[in-house]
mmCIF file of C-alpha atoms in Angstrom:
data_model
loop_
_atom_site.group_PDB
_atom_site.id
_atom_site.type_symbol
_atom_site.label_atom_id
_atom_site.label_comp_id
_atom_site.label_asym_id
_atom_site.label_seq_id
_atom_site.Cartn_x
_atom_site.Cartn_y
_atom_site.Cartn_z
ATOM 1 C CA UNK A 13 36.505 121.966 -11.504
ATOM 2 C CA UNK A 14 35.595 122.275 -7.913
ATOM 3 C CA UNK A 15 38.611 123.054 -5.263
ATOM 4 C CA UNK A 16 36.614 120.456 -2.692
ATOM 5 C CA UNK A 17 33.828 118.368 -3.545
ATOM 6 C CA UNK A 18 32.031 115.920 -1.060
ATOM 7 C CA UNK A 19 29.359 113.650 -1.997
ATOM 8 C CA UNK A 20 26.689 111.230 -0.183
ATOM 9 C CA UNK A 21 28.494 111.766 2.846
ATOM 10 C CA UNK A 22 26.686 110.838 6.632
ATOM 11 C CA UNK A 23 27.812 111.072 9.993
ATOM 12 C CA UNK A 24 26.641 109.821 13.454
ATOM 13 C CA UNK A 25 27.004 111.168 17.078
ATOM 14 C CA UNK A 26 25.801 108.194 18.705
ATOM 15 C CA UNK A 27 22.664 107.724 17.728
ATOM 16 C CA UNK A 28 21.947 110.871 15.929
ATOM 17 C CA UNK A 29 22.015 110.905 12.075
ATOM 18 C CA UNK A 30 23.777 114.065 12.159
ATOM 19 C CA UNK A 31 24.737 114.505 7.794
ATOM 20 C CA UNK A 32 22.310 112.396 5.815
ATOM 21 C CA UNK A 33 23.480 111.991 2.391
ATOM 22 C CA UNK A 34 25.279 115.376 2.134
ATOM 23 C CA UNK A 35 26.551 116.515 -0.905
ATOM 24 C CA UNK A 36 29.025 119.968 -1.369
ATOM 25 C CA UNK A 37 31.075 121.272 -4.200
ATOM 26 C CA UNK A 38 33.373 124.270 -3.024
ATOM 27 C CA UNK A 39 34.778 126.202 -6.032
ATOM 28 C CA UNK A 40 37.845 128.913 -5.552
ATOM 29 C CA UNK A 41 36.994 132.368 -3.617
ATOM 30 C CA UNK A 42 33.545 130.730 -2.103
ATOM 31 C CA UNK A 43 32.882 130.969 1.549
ATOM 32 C CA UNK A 44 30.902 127.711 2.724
ATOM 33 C CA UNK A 45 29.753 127.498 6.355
ATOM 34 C CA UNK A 46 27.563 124.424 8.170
ATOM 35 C CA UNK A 47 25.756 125.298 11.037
ATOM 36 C CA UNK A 48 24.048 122.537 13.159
ATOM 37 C CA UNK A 49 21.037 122.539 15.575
ATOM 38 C CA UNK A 50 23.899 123.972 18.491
ATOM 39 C CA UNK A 51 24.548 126.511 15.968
#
């Protein structure tokens, strides 16, 4: 069983499509980073 799960998820900074469909599963003691075009 994951400890965070996200699925199909999109966001927008105006017009920008930023997450397009995104899907994560964290599971206990993993280290998960996103890093955007600004880094």
């Amino acid at each position: 069983m994951a400890l965070l799960e996200l699925q199909d998820v999109h966001t927008y900074y105006g017009n920008i499509h930023a997450l397009k469909g995104i899907t994560v599963s964290v599971e206990k003691g993993e280290i998960v980073t996103l890093i955007g075009s600004n880094g």
